[in-house]
Coordinates of C-alpha atoms in Angstrom, one line a residue:
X9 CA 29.7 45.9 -62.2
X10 CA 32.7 45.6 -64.8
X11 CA 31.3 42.5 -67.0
X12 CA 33.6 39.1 -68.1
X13 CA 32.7 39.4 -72.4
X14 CA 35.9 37.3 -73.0
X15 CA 38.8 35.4 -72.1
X16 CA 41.7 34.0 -73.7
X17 CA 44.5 31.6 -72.8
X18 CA 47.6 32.8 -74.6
X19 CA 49.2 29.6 -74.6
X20 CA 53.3 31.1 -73.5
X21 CA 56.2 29.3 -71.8
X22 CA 54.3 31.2 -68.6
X23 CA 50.5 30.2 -69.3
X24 CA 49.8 33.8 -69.4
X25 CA 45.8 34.5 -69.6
X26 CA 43.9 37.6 -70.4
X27 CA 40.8 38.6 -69.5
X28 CA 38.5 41.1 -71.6
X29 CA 36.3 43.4 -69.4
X30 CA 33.4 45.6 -70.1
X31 CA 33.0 48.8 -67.9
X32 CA 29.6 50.2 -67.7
X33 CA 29.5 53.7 -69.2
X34 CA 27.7 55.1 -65.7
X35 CA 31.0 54.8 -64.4
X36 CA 31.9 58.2 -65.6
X37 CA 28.4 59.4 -63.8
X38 CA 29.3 61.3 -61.0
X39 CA 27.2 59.1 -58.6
X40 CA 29.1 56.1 -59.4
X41 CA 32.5 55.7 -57.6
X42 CA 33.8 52.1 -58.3
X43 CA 32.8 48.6 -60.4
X44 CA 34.0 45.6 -59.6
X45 CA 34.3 42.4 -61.3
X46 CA 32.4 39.1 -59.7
X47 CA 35.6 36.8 -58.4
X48 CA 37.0 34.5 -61.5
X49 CA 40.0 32.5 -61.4
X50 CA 43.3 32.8 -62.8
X51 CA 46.3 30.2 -62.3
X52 CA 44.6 28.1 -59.7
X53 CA 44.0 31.5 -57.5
X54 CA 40.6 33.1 -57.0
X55 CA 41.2 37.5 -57.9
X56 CA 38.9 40.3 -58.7
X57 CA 39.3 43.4 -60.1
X58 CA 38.1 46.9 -58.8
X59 CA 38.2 49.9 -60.9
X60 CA 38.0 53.6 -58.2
X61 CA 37.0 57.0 -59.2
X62 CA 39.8 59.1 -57.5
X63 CA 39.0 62.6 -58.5
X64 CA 39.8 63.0 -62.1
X65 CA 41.7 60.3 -62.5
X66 CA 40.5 56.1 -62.5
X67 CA 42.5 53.6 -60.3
X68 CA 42.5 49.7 -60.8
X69 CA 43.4 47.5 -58.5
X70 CA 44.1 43.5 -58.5
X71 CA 43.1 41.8 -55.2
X72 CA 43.9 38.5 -54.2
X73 CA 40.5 36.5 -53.2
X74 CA 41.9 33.1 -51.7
X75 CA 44.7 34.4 -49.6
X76 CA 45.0 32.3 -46.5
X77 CA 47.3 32.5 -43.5
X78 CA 50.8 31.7 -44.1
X79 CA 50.6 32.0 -48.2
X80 CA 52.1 34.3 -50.8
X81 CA 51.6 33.9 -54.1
X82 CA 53.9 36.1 -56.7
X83 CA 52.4 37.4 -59.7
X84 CA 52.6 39.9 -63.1
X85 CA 50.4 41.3 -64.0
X86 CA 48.7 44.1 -66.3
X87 CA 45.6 46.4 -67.3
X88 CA 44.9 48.2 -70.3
X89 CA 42.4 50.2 -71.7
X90 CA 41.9 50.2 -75.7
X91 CA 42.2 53.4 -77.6
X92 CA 39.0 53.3 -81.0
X93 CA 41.8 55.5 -83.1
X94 CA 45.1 53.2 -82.9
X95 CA 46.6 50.5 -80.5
X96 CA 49.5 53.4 -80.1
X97 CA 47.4 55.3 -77.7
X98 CA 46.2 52.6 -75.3
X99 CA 47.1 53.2 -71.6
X100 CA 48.7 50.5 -69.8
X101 CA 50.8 49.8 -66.8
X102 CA 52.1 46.6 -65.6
X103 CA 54.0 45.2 -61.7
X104 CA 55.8 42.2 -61.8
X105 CA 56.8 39.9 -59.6
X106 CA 53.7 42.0 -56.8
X107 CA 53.7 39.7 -53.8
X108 CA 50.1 39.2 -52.7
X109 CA 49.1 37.4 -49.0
X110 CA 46.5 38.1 -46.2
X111 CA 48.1 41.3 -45.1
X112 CA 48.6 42.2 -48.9
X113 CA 46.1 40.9 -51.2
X114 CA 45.7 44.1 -53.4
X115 CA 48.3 45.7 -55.9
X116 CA 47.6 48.3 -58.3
X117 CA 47.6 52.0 -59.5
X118 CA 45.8 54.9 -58.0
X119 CA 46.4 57.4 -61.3
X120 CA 45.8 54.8 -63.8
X121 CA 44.3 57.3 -66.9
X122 CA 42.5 60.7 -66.6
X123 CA 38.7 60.3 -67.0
X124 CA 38.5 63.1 -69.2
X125 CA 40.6 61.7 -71.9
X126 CA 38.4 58.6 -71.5
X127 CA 35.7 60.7 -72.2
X128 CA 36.9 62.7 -74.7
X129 CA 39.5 61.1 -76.7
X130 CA 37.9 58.1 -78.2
X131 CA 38.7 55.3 -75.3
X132 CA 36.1 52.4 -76.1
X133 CA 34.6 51.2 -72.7
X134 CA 36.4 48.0 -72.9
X135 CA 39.5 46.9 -70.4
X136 CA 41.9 44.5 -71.0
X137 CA 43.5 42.5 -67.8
X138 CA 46.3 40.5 -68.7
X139 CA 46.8 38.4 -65.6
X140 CA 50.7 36.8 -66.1
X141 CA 51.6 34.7 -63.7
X142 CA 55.2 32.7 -63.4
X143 CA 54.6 28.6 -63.0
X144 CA 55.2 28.6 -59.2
X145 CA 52.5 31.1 -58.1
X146 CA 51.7 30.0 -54.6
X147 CA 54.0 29.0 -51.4
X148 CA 53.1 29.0 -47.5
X149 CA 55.8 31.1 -46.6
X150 CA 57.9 30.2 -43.4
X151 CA 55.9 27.7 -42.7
X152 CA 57.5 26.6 -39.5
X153 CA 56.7 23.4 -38.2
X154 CA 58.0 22.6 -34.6
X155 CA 58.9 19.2 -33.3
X156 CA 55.3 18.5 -31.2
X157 CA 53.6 19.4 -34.5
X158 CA 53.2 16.8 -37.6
X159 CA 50.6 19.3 -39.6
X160 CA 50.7 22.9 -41.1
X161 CA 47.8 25.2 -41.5
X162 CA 45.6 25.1 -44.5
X163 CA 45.9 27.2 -47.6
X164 CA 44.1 27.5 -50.8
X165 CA 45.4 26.3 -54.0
X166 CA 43.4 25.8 -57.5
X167 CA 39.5 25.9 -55.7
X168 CA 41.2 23.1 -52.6
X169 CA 42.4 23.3 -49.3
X170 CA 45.6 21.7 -48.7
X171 CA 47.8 20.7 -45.9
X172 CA 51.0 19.8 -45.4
X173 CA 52.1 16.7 -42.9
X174 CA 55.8 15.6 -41.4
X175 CA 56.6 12.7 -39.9
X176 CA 59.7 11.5 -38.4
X177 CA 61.2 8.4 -36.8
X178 CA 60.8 8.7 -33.1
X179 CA 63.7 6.5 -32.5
X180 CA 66.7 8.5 -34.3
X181 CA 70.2 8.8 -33.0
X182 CA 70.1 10.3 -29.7
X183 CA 66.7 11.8 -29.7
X184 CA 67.4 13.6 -32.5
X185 CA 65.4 14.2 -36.0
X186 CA 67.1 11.9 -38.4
X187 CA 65.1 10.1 -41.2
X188 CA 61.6 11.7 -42.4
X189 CA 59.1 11.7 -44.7
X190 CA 56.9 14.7 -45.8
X191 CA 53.2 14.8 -47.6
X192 CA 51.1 16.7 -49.2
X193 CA 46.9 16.2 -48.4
X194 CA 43.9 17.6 -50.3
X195 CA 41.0 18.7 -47.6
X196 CA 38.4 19.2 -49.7
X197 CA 36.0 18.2 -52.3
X198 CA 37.1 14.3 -52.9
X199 CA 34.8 13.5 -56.2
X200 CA 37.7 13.9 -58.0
X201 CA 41.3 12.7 -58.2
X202 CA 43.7 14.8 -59.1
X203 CA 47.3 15.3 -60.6
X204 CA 49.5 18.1 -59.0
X205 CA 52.5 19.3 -59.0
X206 CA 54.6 20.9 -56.7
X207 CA 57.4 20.9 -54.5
X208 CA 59.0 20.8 -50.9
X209 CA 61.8 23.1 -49.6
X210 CA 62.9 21.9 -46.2
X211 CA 65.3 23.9 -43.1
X212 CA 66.8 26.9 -42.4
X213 CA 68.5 29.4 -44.2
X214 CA 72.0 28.1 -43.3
X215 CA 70.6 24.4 -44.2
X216 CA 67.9 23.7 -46.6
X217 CA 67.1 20.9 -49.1
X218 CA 65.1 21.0 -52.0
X219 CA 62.9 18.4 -53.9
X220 CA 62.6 18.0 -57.5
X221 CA 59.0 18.9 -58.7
X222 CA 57.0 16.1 -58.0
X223 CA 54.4 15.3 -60.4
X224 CA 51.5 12.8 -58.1
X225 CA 48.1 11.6 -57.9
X226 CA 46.1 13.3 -55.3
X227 CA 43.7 9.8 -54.5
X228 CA 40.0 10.3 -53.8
X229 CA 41.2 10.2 -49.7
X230 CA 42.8 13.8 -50.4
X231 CA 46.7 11.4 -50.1
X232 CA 49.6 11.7 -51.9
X233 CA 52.8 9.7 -52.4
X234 CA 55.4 10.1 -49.4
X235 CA 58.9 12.3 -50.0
X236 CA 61.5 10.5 -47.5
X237 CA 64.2 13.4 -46.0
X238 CA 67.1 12.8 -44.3
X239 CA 69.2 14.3 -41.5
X240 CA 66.3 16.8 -40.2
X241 CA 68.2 17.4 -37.5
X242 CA 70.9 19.9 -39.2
X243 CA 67.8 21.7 -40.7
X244 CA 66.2 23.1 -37.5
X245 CA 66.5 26.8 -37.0
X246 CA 67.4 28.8 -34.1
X247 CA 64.3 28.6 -32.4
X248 CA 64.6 24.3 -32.8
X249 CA 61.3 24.9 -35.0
X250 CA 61.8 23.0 -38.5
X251 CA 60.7 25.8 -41.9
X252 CA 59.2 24.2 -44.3
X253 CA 57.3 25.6 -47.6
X254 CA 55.5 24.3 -50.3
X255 CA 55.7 25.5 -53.5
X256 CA 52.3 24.4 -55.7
X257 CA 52.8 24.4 -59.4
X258 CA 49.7 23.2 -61.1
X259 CA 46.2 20.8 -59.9
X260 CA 44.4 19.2 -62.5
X261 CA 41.3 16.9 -61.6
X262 CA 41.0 14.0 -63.5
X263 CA 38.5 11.0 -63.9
X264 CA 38.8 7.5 -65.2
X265 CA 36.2 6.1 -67.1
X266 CA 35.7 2.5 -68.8
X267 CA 35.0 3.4 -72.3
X268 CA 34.1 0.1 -74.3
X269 CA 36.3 -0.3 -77.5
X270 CA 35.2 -2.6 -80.1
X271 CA 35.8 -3.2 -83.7
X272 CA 32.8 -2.1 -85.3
X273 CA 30.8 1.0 -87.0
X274 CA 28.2 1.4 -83.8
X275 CA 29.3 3.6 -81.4
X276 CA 29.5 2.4 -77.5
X277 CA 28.4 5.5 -74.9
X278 CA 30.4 6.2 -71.2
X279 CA 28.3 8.9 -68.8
X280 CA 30.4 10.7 -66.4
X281 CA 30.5 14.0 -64.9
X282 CA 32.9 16.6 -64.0
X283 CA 34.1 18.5 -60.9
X284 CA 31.4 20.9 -61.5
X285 CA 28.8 18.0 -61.3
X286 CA 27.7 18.6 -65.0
X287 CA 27.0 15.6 -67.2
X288 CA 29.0 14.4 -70.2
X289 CA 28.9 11.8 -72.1
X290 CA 31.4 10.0 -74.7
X291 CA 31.4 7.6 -77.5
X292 CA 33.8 5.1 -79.1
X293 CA 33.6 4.0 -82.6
X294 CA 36.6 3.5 -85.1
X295 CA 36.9 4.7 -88.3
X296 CA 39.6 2.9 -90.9
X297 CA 41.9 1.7 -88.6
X298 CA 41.9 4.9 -86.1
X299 CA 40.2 5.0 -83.0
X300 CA 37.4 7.7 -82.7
X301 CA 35.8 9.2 -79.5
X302 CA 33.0 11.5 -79.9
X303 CA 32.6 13.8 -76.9
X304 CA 29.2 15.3 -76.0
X305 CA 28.1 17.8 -73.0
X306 CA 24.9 16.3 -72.0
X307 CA 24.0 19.2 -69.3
X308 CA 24.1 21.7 -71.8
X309 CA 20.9 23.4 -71.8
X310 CA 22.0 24.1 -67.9
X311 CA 24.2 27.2 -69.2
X312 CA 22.5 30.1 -68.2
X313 CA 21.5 32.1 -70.8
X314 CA 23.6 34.8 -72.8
X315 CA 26.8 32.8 -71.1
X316 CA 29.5 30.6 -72.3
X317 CA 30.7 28.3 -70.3
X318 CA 34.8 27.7 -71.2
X319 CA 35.7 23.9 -71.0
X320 CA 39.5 23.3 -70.9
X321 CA 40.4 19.5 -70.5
X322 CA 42.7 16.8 -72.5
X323 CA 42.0 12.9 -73.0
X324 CA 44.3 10.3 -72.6
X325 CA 44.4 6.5 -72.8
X326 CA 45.8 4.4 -70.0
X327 CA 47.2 1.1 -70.1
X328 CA 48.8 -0.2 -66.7
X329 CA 50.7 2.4 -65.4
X330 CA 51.3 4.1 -68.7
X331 CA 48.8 6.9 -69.5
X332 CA 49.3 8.5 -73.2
X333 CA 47.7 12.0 -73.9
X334 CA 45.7 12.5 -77.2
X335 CA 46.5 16.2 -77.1
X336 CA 50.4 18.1 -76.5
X337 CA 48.0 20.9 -74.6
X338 CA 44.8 21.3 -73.4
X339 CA 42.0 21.4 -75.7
X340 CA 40.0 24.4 -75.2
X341 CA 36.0 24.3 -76.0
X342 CA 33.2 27.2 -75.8
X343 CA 28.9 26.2 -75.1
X344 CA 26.6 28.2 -75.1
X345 CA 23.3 27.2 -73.9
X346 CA 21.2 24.6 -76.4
X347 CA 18.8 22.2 -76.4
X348 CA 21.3 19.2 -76.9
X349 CA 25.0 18.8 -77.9
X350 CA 26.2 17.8 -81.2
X351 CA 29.1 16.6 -80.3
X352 CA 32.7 16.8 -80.5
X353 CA 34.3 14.4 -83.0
X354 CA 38.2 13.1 -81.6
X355 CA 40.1 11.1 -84.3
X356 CA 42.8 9.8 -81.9
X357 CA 46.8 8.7 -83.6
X358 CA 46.0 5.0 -81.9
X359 CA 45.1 1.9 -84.0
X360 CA 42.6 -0.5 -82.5
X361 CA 45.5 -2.9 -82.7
X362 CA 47.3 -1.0 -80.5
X363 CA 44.3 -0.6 -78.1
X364 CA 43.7 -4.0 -77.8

């Protein structure tokens, strides 16, 4: 089995990630034909890697592992394999824009590098997978809806099921389609709200209408806010059947906890857990004038060991309707298995009079 040993989020206008993999060195052992990396995820899609012995040469291939009917998801993406004598002689190849789907779910090279020269001229047995994937990664393509039908089939999308829904007024201008509405649902797992973003592109070819990317809140019922359309009618295509596609951008659970904020030195504690139903635990205090949260990962002797469990997540107050984010990006933390958590100190740019 090719191992995970590291992973980093690059941080680019495309929210490119790479992935550091370990080949075992029976790989070149004549009995062993192929390692293959356990399933991970990479821009809300589940992949896998597979690297092939094909007579003197070693293929790789990227495979899609959440492909559902009806959904394509774009991607670029590519592998190299680290030269110990200069970065000058790594091997590499790359594919961009590789359309992957049910009937396609695999892209990659059969004649990737000889195994010879791995063998021989100082290759370390270490791969790196740079998974680069544009924004809008996923759509349900030609997802045709016909009139007697209000719901499309299911698709995968960031570790959910999603459907979409149409609904029209039955009593438009001479039986026609006139004034609708369109809405995204969340099937599964419901612990969780969750802000997504995506967006709609609705009719044919000839006639098609496009939403701006909408940026909701998935409740804990699966629902999202309603996008009204208009004129359906002059959208249907030949065969009277109405396309429309989804194109899903980002999902990013959140949870809302009551955190006690006082003006004074002792600290007030909040349990809560996260979509992987591990416990956390954070503390408010001030310090000056500043509000302080301490953030500790109570569950953290649950890490197996010799893992490290990656933790990307960002804090934000909210006041009403307005919700302001402590962080510009993500904050990215590594664990390792312990008996308890020190903690994470947060020194947040709010003043308690501002809180209050």
């Amino acid at each position: 089995m090719a191992l995970l040993c590291r992973y980093t989020a690059v941080g680019d206008r495309s929210a490119s990630e790479v992935f550091t993999l370990c080949l075992p060195k029976l790989l070149v052992a004549e009995n062993v034909l192929e390692a293959v990396t356990r399933d991970f995820m990479a821009s809300y899609q589940k992949w896998c890697v597979t690297f092939v012995k094909s007579g003197r040469h070693l293929s790789v291939f990227v495979s899609l592992k959440s492909a559902t009917d009806g959904m394509t998801v774009y991607a670029d993406f590519s592998v190299t394999i680290l030269s110990r004598e200069h970065f000058t002689k790594d091997e590499s190849f790359g594919e961009k824009n590789c359309e992957f789907s049910p009937t396609i779910p695999t892209h990659g090279r059969k004649t990737f590098v000889c195994l010879e020269s791995i063998c021989n001229e100082g290759y370390i047995d270490e791969f790196v997978c740079k998974m680069h994937l544009p924004e809008k990664v996923t759509s349900p393509r030609d997802g045709s809806i016909v009139i007697d039908r209000v719901e499309s089939s299911q698709f995968v999308f960031g570790a959910y099921e999603w459907n979409v829904a149409l609904s029209w007024d039955p009593n438009g201008r001479h039986g026609y389609l006139e004034k609708g509405s369109i809405s995204l649902h969340r099937l599964t797992n419901f612990d969780h709200t969750c802000q997504v973003a995506f967006q709609y592109i609705v009719g044919s070819k000839e006639r098609f209408a496009n939403s701006p990317v909408l940026r909701l809140q998935s409740d804990l019922s699966g629902n999202c806010d309603v996008y009204p359309v208009d004129n359906l009618s002059t959208m249907l295509g030949r065969d009277r059947g109405l396309p429309l596609q989804v194109e899903m951008i980002s999902v990013i659970p959140t949870t809302t906890i009551g955190v006690p904020v006082v003006s004074r030195s002792s600290p007030l504690s909040t349990h809560f857990y996260d979509r992987d139903k591990q416990a956390w635990m954070i503390e408010c205090s001030t310090i000056e004038t500043r509000l302080r949260l301490r953030l500790f990962y109570t569950d953290i002797f649950n890490i197996p060991a010799g893992y490290v469990r990656l933790v990307s997540l960002n804090i934000g107050l909210r006041h009403g309707a307005e919700f302001q984010k402590l962080f510009k990006r993500p904050l990215t933390l590594h664990y390792l298995q312990r008996e308890v958590d020190d903690g994470f100190d947060i020194v947040a740019n709010v003043t308690m009079h501002e809180v209050s």
